[in-house]
Short mmCIF file of C-alpha atoms in Angstrom, two decimals:
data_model
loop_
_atom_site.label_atom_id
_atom_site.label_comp_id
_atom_site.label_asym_id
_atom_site.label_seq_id
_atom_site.Cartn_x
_atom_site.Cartn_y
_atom_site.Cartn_z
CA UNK A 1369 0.00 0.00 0.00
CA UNK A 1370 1.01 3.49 -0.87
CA UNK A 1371 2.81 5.39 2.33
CA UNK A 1372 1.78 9.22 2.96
CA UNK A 1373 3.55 10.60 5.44
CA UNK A 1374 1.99 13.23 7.62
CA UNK A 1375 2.93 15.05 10.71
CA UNK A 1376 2.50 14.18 14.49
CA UNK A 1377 -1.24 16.16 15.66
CA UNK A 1378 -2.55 16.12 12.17
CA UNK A 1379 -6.30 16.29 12.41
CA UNK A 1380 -7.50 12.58 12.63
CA UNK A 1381 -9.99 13.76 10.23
CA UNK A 1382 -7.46 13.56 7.63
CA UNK A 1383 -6.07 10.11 8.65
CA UNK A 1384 -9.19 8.87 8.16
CA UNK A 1385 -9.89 10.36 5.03
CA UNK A 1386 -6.44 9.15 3.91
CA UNK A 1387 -7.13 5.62 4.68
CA UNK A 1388 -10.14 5.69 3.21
CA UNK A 1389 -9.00 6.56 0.25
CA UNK A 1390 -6.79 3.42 0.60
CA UNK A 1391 -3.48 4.88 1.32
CA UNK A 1392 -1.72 3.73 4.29
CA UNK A 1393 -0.49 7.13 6.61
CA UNK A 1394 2.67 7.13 8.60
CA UNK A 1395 3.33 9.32 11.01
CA UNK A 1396 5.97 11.15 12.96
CA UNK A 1397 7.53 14.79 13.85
CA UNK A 1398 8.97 15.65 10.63
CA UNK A 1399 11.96 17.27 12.24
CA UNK A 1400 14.69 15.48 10.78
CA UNK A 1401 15.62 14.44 7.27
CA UNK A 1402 15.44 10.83 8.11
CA UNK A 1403 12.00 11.59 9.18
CA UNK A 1404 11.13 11.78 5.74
CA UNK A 1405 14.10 9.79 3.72
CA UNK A 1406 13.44 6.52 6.04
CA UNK A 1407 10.48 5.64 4.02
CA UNK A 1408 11.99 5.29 0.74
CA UNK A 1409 10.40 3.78 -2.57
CA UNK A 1410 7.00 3.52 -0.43
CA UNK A 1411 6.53 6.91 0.01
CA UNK A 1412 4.13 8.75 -2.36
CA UNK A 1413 3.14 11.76 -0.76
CA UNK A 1414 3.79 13.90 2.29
CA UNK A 1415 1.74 16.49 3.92
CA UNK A 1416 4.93 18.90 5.90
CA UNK A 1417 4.90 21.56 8.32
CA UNK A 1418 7.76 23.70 8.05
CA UNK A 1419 10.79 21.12 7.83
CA UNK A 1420 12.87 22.63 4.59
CA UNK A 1421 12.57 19.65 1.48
CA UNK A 1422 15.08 19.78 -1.26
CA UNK A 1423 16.91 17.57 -3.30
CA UNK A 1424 18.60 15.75 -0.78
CA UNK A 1425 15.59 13.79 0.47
CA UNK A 1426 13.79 13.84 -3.03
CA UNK A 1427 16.06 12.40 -4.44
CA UNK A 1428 16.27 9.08 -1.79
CA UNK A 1429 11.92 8.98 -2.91
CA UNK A 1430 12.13 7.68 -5.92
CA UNK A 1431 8.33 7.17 -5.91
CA UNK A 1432 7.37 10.43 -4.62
CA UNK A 1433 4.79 12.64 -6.24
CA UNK A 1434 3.58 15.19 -4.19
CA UNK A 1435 4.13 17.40 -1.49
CA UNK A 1436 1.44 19.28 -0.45
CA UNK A 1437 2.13 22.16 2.31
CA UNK A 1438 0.35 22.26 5.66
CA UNK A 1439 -0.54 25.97 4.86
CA UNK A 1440 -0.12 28.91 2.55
CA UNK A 1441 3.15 29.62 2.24
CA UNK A 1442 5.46 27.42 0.63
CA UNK A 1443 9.30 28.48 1.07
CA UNK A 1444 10.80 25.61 2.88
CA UNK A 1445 9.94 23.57 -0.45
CA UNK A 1446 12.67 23.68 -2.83
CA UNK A 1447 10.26 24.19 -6.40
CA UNK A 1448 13.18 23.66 -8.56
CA UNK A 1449 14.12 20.59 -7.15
CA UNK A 1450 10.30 19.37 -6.62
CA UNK A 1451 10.59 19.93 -10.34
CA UNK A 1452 13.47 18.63 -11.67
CA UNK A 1453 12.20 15.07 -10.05
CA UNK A 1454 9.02 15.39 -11.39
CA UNK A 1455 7.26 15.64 -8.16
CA UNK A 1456 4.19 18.38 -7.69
CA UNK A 1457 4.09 20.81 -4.93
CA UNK A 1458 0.95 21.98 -3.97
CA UNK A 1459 -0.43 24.70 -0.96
CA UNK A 1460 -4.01 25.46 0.63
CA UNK A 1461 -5.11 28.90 -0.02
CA UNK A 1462 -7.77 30.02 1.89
CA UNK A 1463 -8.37 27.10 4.11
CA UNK A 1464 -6.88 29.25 6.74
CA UNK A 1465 -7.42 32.98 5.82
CA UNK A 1466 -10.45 33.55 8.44
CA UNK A 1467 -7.57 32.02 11.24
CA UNK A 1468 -4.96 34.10 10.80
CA UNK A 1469 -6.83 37.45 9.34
CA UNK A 1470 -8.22 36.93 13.16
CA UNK A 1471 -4.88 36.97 14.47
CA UNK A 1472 -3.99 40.24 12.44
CA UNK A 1473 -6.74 42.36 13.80
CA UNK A 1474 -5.85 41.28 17.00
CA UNK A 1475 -2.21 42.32 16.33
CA UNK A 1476 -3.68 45.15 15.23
CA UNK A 1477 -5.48 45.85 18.89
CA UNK A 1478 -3.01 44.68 20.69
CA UNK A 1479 0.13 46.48 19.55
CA UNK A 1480 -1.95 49.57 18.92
CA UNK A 1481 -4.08 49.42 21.61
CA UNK A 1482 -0.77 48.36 24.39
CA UNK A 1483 -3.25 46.14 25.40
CA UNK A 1484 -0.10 44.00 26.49
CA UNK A 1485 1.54 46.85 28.15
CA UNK A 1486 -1.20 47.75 30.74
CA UNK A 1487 -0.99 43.73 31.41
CA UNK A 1488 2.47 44.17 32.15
CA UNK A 1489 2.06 47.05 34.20
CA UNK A 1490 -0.32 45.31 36.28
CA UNK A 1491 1.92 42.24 37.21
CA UNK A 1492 4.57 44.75 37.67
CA UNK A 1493 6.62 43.91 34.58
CA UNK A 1494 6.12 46.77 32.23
CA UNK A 1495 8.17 49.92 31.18
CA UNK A 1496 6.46 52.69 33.29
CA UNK A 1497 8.72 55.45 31.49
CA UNK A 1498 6.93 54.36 28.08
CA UNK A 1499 3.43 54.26 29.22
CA UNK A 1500 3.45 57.37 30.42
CA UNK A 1501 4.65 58.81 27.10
CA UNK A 1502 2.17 56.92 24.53
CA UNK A 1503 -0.68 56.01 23.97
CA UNK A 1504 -2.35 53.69 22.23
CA UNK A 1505 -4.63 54.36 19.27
CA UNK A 1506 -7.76 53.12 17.72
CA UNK A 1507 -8.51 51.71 14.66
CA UNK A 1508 -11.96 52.59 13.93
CA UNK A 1509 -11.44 55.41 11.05
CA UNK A 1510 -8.12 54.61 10.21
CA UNK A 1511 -6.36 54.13 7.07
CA UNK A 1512 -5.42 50.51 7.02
CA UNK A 1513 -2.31 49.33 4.57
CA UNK A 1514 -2.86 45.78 3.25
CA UNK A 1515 0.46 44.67 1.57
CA UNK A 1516 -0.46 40.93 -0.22
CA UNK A 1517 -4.23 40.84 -1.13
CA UNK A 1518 -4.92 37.34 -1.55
CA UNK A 1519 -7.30 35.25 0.54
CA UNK A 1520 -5.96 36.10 3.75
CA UNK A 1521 -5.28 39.86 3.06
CA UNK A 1522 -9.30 40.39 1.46
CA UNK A 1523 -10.84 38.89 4.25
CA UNK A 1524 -8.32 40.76 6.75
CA UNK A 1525 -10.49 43.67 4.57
CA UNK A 1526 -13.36 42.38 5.52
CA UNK A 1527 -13.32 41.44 9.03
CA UNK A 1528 -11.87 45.11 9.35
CA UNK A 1529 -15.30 46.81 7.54
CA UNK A 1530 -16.80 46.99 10.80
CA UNK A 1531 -14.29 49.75 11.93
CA UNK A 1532 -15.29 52.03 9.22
CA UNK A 1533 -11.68 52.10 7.92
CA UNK A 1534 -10.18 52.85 4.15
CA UNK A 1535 -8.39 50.14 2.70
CA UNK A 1536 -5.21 50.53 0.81
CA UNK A 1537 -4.36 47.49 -0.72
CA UNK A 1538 -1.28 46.04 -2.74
CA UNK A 1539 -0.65 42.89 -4.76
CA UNK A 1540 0.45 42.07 -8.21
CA UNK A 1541 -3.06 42.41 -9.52
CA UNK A 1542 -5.48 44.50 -9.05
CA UNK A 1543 -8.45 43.28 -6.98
CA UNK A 1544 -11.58 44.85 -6.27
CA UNK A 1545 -11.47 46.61 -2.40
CA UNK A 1546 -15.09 47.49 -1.31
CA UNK A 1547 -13.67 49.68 1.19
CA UNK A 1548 -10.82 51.02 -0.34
CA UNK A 1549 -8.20 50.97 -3.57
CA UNK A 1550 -5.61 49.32 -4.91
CA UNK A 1551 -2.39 51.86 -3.97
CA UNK A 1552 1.51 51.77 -4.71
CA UNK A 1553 3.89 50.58 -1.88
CA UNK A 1554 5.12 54.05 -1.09
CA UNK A 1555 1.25 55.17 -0.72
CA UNK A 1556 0.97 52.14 1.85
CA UNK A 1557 4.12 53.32 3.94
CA UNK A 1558 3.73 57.02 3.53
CA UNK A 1559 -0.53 57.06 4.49
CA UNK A 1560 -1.48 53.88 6.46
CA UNK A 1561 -1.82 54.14 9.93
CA UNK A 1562 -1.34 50.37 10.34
CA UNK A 1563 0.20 48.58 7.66
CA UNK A 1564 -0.42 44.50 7.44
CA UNK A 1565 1.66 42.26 5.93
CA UNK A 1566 -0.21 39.21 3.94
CA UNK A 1567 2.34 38.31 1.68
CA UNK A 1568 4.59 35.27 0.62
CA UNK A 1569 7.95 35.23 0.68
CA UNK A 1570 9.80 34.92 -2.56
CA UNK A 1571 12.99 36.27 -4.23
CA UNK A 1572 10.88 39.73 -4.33
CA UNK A 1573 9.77 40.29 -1.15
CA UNK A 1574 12.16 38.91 1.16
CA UNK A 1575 13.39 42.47 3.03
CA UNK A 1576 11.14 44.57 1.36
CA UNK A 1577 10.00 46.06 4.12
CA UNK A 1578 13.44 47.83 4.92
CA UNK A 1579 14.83 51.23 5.96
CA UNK A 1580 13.90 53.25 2.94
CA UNK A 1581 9.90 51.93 3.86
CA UNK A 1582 10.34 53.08 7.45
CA UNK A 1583 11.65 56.35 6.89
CA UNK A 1584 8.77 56.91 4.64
CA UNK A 1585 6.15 55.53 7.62
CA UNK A 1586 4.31 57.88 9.71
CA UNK A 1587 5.54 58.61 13.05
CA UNK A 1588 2.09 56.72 14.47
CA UNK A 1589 2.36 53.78 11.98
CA UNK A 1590 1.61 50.10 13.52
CA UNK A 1591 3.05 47.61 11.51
CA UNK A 1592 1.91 44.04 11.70
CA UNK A 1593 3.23 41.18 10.31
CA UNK A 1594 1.43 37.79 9.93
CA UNK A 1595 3.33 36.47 6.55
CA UNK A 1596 6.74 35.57 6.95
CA UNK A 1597 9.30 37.04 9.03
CA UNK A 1598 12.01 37.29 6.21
CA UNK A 1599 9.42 40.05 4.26
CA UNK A 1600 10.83 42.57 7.03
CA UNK A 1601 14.85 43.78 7.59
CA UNK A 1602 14.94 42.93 11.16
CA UNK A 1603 17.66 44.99 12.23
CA UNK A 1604 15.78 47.82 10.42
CA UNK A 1605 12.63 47.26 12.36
CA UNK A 1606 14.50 47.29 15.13
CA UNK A 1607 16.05 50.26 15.13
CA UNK A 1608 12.72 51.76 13.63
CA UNK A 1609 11.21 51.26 16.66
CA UNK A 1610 13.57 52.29 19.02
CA UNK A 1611 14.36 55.50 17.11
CA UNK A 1612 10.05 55.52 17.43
CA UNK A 1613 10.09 56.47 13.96
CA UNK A 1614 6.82 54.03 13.61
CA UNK A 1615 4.34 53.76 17.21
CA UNK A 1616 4.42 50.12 16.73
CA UNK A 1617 4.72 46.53 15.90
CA UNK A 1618 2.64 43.46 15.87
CA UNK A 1619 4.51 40.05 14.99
CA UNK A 1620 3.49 36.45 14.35
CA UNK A 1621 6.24 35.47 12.56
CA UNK A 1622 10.26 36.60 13.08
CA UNK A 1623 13.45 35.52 10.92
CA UNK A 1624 14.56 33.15 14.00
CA UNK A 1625 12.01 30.82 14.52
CA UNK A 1626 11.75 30.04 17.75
CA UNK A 1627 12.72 33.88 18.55
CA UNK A 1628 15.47 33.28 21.30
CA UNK A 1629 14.46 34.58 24.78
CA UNK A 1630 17.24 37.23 24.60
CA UNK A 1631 15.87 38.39 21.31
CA UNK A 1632 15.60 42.79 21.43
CA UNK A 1633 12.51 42.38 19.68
CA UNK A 1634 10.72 40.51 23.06
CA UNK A 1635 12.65 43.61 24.91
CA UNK A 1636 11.54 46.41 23.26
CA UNK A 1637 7.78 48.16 25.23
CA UNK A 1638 6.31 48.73 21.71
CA UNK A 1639 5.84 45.37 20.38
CA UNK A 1640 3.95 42.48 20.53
CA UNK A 1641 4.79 39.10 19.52
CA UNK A 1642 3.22 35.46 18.92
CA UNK A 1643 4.82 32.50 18.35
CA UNK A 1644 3.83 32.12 14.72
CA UNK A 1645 0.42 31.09 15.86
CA UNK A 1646 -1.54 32.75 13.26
CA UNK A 1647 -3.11 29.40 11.95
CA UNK A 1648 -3.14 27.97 14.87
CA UNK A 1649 -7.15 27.39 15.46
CA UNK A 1650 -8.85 24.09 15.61
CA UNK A 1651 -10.71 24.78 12.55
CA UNK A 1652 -7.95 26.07 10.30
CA UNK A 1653 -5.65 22.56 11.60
CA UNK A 1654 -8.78 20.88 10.04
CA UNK A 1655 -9.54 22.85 7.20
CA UNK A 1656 -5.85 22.82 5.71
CA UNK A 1657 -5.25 19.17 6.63
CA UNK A 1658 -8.43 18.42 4.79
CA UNK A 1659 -7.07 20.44 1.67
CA UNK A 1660 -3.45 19.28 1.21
CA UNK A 1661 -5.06 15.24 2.01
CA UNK A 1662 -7.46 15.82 -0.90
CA UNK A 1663 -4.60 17.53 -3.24
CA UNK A 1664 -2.44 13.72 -2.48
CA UNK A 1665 -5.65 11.97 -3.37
CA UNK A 1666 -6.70 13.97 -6.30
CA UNK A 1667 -2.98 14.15 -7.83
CA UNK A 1668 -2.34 10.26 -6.44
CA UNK A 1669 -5.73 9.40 -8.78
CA UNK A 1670 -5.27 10.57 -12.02
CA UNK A 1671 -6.99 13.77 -10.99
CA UNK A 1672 -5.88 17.55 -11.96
CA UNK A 1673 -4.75 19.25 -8.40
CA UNK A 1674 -6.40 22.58 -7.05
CA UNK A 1675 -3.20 24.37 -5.82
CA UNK A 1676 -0.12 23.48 -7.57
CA UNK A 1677 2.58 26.18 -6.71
CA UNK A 1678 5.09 24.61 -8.55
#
């Protein structure tokens, strides 16, 4: 029988719907490359998390034919070696987007808001000095910067329609905004009050958001990041925000994943961070199991996939 390999705390939903579509499932943690190369000619299809896949463990699955990503993004996957050995790589737009658009209004509140902050102060553990100086601000009426206006970034839009904000939105195509426009990058950093990032990282975006886009921010900017870590210079940001040239950040995701304790960014009284938990509901874990399980079967039987990326 066929072997797809999925991760430990997949949704049993998906085992089941695996087997039942007669595959066998194997599990385990997926954190090193034995996890995956152990498996050999009887693997067919994997379902990963974030472990990086290239051409060393393709090439020891000779039968392998698809590797579908637990998620949106898809930059651990090596496409050109995928590729080159014939094997399709497929993600799952939009079985997450109402997840983590959740988690970037909350950024939103929270690192605006210093919702954190005032928790901090009350345990005793927050920057007096700072709270004293700022406050937070609200979003209702705001302009609201949308940078990567795919499924997760137009229903970020939506969710935000109730605070009676104007959109600007960016992507490589133009998109209808019901409550807002399409706008340039430099509109985005030099208008937006909070500026979200929704985008993948690729060649292109990786840094983008560097110091020429801060100096251009407004001095009450909240940035918020719920894409990849990687889309922002770090050190940048960094000194952004000590320099308070922007009010604020919100962060889900960092370049160091997990961000050491010792990391400035957990130091500094104007920013707010998650573990890269964006995702992390029980019904988005369902819905994007369900989505990469059903890409293996379609691809695995003769069927065209929904998602391929590669």
């Amino acid at each position: 029988m066929k072997k797809i390999l999925v991760f430990n705390g997949i949704s049993q939903k998906v085992i089941d719907y695996l087997e039942g579509a007669h595959f066998e499932v194997v599990i385990n943690s997926q954190d090193t490359d034995e996890d995956f190369t152990q498996y050999g000619e009887d693997l067919y299809g994997i379902i990963v998390m974030m472990h990086k896949i290239d051409e060393k463990i393709i090439q020891k699955l000779p039968n392998l034919k698809i590797i579908a990503r637990f998620g949106v993004g898809y930059d651990n996957v090596n496409l050109d070696d995928a590729t080159k050995y014939g094997v399709t790589v497929t993600n799952a737009p939009g079985a997450n987007a109402v997840s983590v658009a959740e988690t970037a209004v909350m950024h939103m509140l929270m690192a605006g808001r210093l919702f954190y902050q005032y928790h901090q102060k009350m345990i005793g553990q927050a920057d007096n000095d700072f709270l004293a100086q700022y406050r937070g601000q609200e979003i209702t009426g705001k302009t609201v910067g949308i940078i990567g206006f795919g499924n997760i970034g137009q229903t970020i839009a939506q969710l935000l329609s109730g605070f009676n904000v104007n959109i600007l939105a960016y992507a490589r195509h133009d998109r209808d905004v019901p409550n807002g426009r399409m706008a340039s990058l430099d509109e985005i950093y030099q208008q937006a009050d909070f500026i979200v990032l929704a985008l993948p990282a690729t060649a292109n975006t990786v840094g983008m958001v560097n110091q020429d886009a801060f100096d251009q921010m407004k001095s009450n900017t909240v940035l918020v990041n719920i894409a990849r870590g990687s889309v922002i210079d770090e050190p940048a940001l960094i000194e952004a925000l000590k320099a308070h040239k922007i009010a604020g950040a919100g962060l889900d995701v960092t370049v160091q994943e997990p961000l050491p304790a010792d990391s400035e960014l957990l130091q500094l009284p104007n920013v707010f961070v998650t573990p890269h938990i964006a995702a992390n509901s029980k019904e988005a874990h369902e819905n994007v199991g369900l989505y990469a399980a059903e890409e293996i079967v379609r691809l695995l039987t003769g069927k065209e996939v929904r998602s391929q990326v590669n």
